[in-house]
Coordinates of C-alpha atoms in Angstrom, one line a residue:
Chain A
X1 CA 0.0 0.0 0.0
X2 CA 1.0 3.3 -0.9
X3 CA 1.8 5.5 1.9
X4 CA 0.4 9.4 1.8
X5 CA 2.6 12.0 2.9
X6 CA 1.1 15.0 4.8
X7 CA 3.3 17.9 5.8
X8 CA 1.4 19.8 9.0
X9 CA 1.4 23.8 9.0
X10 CA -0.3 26.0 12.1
X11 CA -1.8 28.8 10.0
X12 CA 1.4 31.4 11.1
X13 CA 3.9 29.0 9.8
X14 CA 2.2 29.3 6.6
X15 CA 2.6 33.0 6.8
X16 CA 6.1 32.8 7.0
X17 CA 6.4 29.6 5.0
X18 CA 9.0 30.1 2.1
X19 CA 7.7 29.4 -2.0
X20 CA 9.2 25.5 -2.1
X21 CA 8.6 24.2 1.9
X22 CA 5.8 22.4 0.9
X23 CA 7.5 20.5 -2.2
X24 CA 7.9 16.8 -0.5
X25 CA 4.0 16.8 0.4
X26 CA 1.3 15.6 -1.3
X27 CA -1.3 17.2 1.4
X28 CA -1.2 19.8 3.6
X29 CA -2.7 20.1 7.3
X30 CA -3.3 23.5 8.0
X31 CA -4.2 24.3 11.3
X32 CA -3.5 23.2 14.9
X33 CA -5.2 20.6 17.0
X34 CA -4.2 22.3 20.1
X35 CA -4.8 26.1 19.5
X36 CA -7.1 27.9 18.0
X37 CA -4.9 30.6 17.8
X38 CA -3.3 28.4 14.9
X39 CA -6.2 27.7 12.7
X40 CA -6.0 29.6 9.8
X41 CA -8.6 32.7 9.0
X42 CA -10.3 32.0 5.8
X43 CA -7.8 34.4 4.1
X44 CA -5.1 31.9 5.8
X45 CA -6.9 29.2 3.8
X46 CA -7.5 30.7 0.3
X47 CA -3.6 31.4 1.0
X48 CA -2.8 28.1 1.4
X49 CA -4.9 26.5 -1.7
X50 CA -2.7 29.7 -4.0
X51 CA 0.4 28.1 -2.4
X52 CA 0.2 24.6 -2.1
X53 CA 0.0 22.8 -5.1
X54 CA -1.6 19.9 -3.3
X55 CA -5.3 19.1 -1.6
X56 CA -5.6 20.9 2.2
X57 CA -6.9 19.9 5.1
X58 CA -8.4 21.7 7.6
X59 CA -6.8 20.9 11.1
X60 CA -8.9 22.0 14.1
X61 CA -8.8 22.0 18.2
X62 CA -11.2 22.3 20.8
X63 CA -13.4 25.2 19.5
X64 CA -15.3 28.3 20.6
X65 CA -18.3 29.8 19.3
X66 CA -16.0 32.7 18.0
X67 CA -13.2 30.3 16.5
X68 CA -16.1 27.8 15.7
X69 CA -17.6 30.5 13.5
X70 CA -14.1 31.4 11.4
X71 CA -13.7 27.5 10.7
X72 CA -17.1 27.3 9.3
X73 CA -16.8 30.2 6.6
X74 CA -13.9 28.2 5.8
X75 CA -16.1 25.2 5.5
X76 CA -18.6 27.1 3.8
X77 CA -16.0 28.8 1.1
X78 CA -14.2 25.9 0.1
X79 CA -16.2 22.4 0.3
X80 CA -18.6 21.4 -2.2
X81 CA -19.5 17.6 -2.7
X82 CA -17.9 17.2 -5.2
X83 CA -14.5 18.4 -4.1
X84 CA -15.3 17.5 -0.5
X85 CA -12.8 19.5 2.5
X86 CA -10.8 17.1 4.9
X87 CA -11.3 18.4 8.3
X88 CA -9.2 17.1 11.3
X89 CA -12.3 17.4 14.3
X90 CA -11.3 17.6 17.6
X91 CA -14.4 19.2 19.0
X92 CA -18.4 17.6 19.6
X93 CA -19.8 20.9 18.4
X94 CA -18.6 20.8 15.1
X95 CA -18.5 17.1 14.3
X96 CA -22.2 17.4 15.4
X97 CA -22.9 20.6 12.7
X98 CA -20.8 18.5 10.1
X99 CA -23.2 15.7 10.6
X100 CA -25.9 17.6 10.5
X101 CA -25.6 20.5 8.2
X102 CA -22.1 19.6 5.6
X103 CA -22.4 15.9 5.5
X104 CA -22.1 15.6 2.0
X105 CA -19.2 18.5 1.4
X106 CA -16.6 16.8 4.4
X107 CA -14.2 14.0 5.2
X108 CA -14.4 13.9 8.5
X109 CA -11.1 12.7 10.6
X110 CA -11.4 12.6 14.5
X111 CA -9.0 13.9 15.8
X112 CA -5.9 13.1 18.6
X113 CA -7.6 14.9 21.5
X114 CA -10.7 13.7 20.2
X115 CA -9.4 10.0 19.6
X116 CA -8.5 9.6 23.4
X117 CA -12.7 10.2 24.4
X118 CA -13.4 7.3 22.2
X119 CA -10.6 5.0 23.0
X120 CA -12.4 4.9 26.5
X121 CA -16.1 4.4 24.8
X122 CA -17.4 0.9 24.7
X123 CA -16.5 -0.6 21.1
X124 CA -20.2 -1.1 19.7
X125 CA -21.4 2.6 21.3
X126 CA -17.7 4.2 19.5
X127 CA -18.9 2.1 16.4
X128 CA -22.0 3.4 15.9
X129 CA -21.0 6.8 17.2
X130 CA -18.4 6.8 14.2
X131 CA -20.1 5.7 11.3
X132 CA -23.3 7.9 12.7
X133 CA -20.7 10.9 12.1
X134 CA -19.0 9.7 8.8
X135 CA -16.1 9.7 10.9
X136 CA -14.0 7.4 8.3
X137 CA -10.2 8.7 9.4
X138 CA -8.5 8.4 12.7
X139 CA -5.7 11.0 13.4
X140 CA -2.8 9.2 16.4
X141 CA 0.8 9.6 17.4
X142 CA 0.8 6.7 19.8
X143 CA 1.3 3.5 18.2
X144 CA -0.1 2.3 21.3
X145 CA -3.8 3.1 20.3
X146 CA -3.6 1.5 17.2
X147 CA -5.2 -1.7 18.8
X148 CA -7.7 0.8 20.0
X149 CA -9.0 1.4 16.7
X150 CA -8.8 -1.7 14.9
X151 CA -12.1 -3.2 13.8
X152 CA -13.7 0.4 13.8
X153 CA -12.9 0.8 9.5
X154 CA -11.0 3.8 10.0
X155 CA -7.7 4.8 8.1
X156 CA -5.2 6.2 10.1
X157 CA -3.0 9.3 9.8
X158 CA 0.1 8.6 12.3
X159 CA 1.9 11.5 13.0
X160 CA 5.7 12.1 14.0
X161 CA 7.8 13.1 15.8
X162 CA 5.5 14.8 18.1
X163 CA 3.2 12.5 20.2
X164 CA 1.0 15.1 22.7
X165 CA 0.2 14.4 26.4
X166 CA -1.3 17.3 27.6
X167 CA -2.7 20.3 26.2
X168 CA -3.7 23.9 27.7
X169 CA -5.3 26.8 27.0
X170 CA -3.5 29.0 29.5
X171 CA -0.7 29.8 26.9
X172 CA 2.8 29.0 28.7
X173 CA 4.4 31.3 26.2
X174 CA 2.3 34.4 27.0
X175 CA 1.1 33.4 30.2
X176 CA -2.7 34.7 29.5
X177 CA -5.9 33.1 28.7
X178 CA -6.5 32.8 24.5
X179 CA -7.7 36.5 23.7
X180 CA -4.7 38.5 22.4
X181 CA -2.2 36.4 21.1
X182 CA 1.3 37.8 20.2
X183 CA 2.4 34.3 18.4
X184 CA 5.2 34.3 20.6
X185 CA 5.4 30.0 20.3
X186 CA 5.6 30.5 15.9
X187 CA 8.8 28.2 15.7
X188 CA 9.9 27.2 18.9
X189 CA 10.0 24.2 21.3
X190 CA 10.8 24.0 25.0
X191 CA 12.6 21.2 26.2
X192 CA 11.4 19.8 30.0
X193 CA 13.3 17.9 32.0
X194 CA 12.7 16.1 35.7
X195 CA 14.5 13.0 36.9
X196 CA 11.0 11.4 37.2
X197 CA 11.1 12.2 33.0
X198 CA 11.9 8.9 31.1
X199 CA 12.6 11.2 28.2
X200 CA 12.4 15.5 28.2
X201 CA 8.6 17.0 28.2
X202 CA 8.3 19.3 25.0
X203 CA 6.1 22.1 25.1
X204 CA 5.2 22.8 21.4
X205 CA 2.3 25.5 21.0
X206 CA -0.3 24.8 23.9
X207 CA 0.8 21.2 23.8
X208 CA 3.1 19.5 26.3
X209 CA 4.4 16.1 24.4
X210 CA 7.2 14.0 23.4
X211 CA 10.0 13.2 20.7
X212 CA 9.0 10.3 18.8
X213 CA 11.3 7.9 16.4
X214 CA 9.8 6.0 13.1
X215 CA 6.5 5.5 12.9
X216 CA 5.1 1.9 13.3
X217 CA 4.6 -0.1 10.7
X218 CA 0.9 -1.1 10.7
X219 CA -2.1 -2.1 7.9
X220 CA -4.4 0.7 8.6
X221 CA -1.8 3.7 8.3
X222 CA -2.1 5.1 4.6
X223 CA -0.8 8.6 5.3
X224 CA 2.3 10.0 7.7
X225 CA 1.7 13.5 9.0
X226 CA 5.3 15.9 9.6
X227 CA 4.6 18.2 12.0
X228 CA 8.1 20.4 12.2
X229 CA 9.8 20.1 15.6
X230 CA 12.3 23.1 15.5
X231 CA 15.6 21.8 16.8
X232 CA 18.3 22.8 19.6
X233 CA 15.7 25.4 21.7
X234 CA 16.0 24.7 25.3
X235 CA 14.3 28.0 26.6
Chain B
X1 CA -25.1 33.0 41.4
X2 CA -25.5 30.3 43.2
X3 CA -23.0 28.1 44.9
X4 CA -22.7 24.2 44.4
X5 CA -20.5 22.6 46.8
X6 CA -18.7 19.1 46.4
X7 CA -19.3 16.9 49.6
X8 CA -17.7 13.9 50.7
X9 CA -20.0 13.0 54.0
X10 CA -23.4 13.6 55.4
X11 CA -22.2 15.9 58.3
X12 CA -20.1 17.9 55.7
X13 CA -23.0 18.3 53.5
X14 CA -25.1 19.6 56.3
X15 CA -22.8 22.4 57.3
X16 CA -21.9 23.2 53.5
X17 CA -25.7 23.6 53.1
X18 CA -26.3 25.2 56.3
X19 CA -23.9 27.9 55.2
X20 CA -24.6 29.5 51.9
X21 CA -24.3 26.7 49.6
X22 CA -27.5 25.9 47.4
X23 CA -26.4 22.2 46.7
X24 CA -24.0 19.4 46.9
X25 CA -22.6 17.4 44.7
X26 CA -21.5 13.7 45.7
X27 CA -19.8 10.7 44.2
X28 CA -20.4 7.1 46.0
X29 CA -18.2 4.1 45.8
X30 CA -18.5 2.0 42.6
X31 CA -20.2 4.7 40.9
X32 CA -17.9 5.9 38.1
X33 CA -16.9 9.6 39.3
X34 CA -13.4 11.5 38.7
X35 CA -12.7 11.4 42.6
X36 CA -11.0 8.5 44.9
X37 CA -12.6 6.7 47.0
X38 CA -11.7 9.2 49.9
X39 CA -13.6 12.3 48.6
X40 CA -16.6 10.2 48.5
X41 CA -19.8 9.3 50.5
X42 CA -19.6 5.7 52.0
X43 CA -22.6 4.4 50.1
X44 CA -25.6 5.1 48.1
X45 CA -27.4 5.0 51.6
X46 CA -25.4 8.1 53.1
X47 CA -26.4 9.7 49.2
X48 CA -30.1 9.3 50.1
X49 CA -30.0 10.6 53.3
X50 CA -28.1 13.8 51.6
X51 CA -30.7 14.2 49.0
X52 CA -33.6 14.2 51.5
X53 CA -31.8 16.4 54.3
X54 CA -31.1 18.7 51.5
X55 CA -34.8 18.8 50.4
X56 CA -35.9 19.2 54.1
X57 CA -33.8 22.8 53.9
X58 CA -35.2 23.6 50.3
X59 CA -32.1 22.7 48.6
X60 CA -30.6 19.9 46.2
X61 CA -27.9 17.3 46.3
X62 CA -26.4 16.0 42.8
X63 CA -25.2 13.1 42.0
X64 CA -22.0 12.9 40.1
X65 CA -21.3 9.6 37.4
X66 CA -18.8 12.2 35.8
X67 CA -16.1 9.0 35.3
X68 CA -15.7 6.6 32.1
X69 CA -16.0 3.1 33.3
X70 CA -16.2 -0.3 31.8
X71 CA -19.0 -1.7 29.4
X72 CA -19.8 -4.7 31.2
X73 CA -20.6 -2.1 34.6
X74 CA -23.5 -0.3 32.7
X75 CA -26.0 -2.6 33.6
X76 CA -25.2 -1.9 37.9
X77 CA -24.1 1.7 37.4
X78 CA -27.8 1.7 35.9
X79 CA -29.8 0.0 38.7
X80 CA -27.9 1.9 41.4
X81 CA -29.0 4.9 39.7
X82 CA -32.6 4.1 39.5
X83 CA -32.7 2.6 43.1
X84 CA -31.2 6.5 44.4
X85 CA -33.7 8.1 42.2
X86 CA -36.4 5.9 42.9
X87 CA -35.1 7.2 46.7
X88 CA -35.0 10.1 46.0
X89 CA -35.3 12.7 42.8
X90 CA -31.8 14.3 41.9
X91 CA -30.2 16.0 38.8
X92 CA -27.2 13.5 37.7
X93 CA -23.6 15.4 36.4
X94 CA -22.6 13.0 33.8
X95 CA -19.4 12.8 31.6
X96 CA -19.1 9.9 29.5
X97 CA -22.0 10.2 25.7
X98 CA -22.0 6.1 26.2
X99 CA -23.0 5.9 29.4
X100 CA -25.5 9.3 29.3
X101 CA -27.3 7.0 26.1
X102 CA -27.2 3.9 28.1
X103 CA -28.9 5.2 30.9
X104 CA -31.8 6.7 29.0
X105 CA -32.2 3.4 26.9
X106 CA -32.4 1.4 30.2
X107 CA -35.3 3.7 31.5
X108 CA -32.8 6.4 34.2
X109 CA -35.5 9.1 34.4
X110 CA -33.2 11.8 35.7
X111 CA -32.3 15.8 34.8
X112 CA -28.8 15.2 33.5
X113 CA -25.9 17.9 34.1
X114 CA -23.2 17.8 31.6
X115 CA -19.8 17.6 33.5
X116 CA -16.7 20.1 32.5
X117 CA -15.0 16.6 31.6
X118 CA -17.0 16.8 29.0
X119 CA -15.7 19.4 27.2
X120 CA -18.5 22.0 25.7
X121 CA -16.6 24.4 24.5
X122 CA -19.3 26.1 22.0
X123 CA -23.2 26.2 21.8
X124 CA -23.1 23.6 18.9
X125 CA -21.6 20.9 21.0
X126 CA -25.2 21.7 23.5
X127 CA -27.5 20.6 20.0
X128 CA -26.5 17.2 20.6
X129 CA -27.7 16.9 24.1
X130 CA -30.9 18.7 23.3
X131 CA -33.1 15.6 23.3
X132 CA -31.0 13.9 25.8
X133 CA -32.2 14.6 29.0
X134 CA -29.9 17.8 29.9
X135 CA -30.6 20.6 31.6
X136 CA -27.6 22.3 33.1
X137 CA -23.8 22.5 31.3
X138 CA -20.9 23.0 33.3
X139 CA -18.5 24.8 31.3
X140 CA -14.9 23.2 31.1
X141 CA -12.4 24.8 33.0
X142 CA -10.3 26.7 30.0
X143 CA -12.8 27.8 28.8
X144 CA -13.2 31.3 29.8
X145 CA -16.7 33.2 30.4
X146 CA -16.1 35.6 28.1
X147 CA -16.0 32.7 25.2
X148 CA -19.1 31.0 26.3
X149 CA -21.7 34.1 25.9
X150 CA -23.8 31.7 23.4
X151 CA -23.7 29.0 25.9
X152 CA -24.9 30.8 28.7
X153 CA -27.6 32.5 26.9
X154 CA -28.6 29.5 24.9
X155 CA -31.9 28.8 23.0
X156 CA -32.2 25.4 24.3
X157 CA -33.1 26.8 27.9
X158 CA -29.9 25.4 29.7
X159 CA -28.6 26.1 32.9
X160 CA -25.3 26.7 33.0
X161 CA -22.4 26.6 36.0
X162 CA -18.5 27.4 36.4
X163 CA -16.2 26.5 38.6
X164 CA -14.6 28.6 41.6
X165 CA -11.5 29.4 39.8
X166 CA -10.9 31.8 43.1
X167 CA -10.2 28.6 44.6
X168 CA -8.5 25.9 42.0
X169 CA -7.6 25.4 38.3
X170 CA -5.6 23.6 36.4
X171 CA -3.0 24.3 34.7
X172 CA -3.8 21.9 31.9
X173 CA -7.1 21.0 30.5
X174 CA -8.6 17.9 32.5
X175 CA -9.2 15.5 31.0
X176 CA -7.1 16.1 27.8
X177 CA -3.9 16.1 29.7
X178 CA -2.6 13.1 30.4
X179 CA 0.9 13.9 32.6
X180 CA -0.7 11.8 35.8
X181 CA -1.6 8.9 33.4
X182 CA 1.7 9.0 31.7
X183 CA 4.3 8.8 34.5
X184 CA 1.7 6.9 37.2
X185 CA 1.7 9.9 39.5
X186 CA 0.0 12.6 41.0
X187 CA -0.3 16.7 39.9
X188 CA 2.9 16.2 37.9
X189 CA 1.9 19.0 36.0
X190 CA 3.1 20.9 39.4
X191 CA 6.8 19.1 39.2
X192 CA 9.4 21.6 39.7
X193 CA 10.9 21.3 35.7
X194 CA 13.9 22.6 34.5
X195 CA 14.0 24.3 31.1
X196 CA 17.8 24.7 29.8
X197 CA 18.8 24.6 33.5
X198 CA 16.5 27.1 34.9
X199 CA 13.3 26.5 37.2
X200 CA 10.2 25.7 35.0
X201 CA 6.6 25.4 35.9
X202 CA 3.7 25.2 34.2
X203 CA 2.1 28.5 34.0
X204 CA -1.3 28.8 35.4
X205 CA -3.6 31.6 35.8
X206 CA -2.4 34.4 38.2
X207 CA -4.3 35.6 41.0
X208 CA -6.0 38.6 39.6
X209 CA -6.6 36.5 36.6
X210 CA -8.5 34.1 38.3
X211 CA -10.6 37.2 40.1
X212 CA -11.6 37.8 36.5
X213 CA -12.8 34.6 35.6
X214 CA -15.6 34.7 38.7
X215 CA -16.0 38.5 38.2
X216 CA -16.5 37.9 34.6
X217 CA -18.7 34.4 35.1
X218 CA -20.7 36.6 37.7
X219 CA -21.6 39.6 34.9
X220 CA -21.6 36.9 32.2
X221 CA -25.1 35.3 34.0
X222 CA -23.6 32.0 34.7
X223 CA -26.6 30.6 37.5
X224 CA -24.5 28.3 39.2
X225 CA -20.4 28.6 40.9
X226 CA -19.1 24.8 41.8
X227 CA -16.6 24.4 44.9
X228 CA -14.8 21.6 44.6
X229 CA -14.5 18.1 46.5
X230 CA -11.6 18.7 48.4
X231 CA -9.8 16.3 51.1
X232 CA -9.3 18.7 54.0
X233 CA -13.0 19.8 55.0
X234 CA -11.0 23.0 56.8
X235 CA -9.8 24.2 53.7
X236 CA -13.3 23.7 52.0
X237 CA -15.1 25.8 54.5
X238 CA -12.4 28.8 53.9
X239 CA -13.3 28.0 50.2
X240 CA -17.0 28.3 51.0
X241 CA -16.5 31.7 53.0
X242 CA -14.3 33.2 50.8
X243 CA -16.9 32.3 47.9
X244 CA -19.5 34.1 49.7
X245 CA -18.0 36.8 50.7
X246 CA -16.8 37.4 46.9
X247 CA -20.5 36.9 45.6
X248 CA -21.5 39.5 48.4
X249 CA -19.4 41.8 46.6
X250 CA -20.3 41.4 42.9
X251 CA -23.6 41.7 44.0
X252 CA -23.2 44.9 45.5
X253 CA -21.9 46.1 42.2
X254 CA -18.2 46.9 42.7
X255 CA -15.9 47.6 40.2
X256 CA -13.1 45.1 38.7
X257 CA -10.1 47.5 39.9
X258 CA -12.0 46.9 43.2
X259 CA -13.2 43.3 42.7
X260 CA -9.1 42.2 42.3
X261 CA -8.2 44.3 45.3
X262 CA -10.4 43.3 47.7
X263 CA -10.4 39.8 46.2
X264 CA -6.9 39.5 46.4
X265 CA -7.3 39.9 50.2
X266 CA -9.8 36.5 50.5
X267 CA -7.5 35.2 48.2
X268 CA -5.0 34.8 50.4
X269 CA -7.6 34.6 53.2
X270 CA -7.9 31.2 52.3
X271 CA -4.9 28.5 54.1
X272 CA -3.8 26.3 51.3
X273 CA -3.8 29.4 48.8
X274 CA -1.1 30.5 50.7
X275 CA 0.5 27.4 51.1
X276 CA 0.7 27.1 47.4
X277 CA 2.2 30.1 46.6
X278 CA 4.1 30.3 49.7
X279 CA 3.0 33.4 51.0

């Protein structure tokens, strides 16, 4: 099976992104699964579909009504069914309204945050709840949770080398609540380190995770996801 | 606004509802709730005697299922809830979609509160309870009152409810962080870190930020203010007080300048707030 390659932008890295950083990827993930500071505007958006030769996806976290909004003029602007929108859902609310109102005009991928509520539901309840959403892509960076998902008919994106394990939205870059962000975290990782730590904590946007190798090799993965981990920043 | 206190005994209930709180909220044993077994009640019995002490003083116990559990535990999580509501009529806070369908299908005829854990973070998210049962939404703890105005003031004729964050919040988002899990521990997003050698901790919200959230919560029309479950009952009555006192004042209309100076005062009023910060 031929392997997709997806390269993963937060909407201001795209801003800054030079004309050939996307030229190994076939698809681009635009947007953030932790922040929605980092999903792109719709002008982000257009940008990215005038830039990227390839198809886009729209990555999303946790949403409120504001940032909930913003991703559904997206949604709105550039899906149609027959050149259907990939959007990474991390959030009830809008996996609900994509159910309900854009059915026909999404692919529909749960996301990581997201995927850790179902691993816990019981597997006929996550089954239905799935297919009930058109839910036909599963997004992971643990190749733990791969026996999780089997049986469910989901594809999975696995994505490297960052694998999350907590997630705030008290920005520890800022040190304020969401409003009014300066983008201070646009291209830079903390490094964490404990002598409880197996291996350091890094804090990458609003997500605290760690430095994973190769991805597993496993029948369901059909696409790899890059997410740039900026090397050498300790502070 | 009106303050919902978490209790972990009968005699602790009374005082809590004796003294300004409106209701309590109370996990039992074997009941799937995101507490240990020492911040709750001993059984469903001590639950029942709550409920009905609380109705005796015109006020409400809750009972909390706001924990994931096992499939093959639905069916006894379900008759232990009917037999307490059959005892007695309480709203139910409840996490886990699974579990909130299961009990309907097997017959639980309860008002359902949606738990923080549950993450509503937009007034979407509340169209797929809205044949479900619900009638309260406790709003997750990131997610500030300023972002939830279409939540609170909702079509679907929802209560909604906050948390203290004048006493306690995280500094990640429960349950999306998974530190504790991870390294089989406790609070270790509190570990002293180091970041290139110097001292790193995991921001949180500042004291006068966290007077905004309950300033803002109060002017945003949020009806209900949660305490939480705590292990030292001491430090929960100081929690209660200091609650009060603060509602006291937002309802006598001061000013934010004056809201974070005075509030700053029963901040620290408060023991273990001062333990934390070691002041």
């Amino acid at each position: 099976m031929k392997i997709e390659r997806a390269l993963q932008l937060s909407a201001p890295a795209l801003r800054a992104a030079a004309p050939g950083a996307f030229k190994k990827a076939g698809l681009l993930y635009l947007g953030d699964e932790f922040c929605q500071n980092l999903v792109p505007s719709p002008e982000d958006f257009a940008l990215a579909l005038a830039k990227f030769p390839g198809r886009v996806a729209l990555v999303t976290p946790l949403l409120t009504d504001a940032a909930f909004d913003s991703v559904e003029e997206i949604i709105k602007a550039q899906s149609s069914p027959r050149r259907r929108l990939e959007v990474v859902v991390n959030d009830l609310g809008l996996l609900h309204t994509l159910k309900t109102r854009y059915a026909r005009r999404v692919l529909v991928s749960l996301g990581r945050v997201f995927a850790h509520r179902v691993k816990v539901m019981p597997r006929s309840f996550a089954a239905g709840f799935l297919k009930k959403h058109n839910v036909k892509r599963v997004e992971l960076d643990d190749p733990a949770l791969l026996p999780r998902f089997e049986g469910l008919g989901l594809k999975v994106s696995f994505h490297t080398p960052f694998r999350y394990v907590s997630v705030t939205r008290f920005c520890p870059w800022e040190r304020h609540w969401p409003a009014g962000c300066g983008y201070a975290c646009e291209g830079r990782v903390k490094e964490l380190e404990h002598p409880r730590l197996p291996a350091p904590l890094l804090l990458k946007g609003q997500a605290y995770g760690l430095k994973t190798g190769a991805p597993p090799r496993h029948p369901a993965i059909d696409r790899l996801v890059q997410e740039p981990l900026p090397a050498g920043r300790r502070k | 606004m009106l303050i919902v206190a978490g209790s972990k005994a009968y005699d602790e209930a009374d005082w809590l509802l004796s003294n300004g709180a409106a209701e309590v909220y109370c996990g039992v044993p074997g009941l799937p709730n995101h507490r240990d077994e020492d911040q709750c009640l001993k059984d469903d019995g001590e639950f029942v005697r709550i409920a009905r002490m609380a109705k005796g003083k015109g006020k409400r116990a809750l009972l909390a299922i706001n924990e994931a559990c096992f499939e093959e535990n639905y069916p006894e999580v379900a008759a232990r809830v009917k037999a307490i509501l059959k005892a007695c009529r309480v709203p139910v806070i409840i996490r886990e979609l699974p579990l909130l369908h299961y009990l309907r299908k097997s017959g639980v005829k309860a008002d359902f509160i949606i738990s923080s854990l549950s993450l509503v973070f937009n007034s979407r998210a509340l169209d797929y309870y809205k044949d479900l049962g619900v009638k309260r939404v406790i709003l997750p703890f990131h997610l500030m009152p300023y972002e939830a105005g279409r939540i609170i003031d909702n079509r679907l004729g929802m209560e909604t409810e906050i948390f203290f964050h004048a006493d306690f919040c995280c500094p990640n988002m429960d349950p999306a962080c998974r530190l504790d899990g991870w390294l089989k521990s406790f609070q270790v997003c509190r570990f002293p870190y180091t970041c290139g050698g110097e001292p790193y901790r995991m921001p949180e919200a500042n004291v006068p930020q966290k007077l905004d959230m309950v300033y803002d919560a109060f002017h945003a029309g949020i009806k209900y203010l949660k305490i939480i479950r705590v292990t030292d009952f001491g430090d929960q009555r100081e929690v209660l007080k200091e609650a009060r006192v603060m509602l006291a004042l937002l309802e006598k209309g001061v000013s934010r300048e004056d809201f974070r100076k005075l509030g700053e005062k029963l901040y620290f009023s408060v023991s273990r707030h001062g333990a934390r910060t070691g002041r």
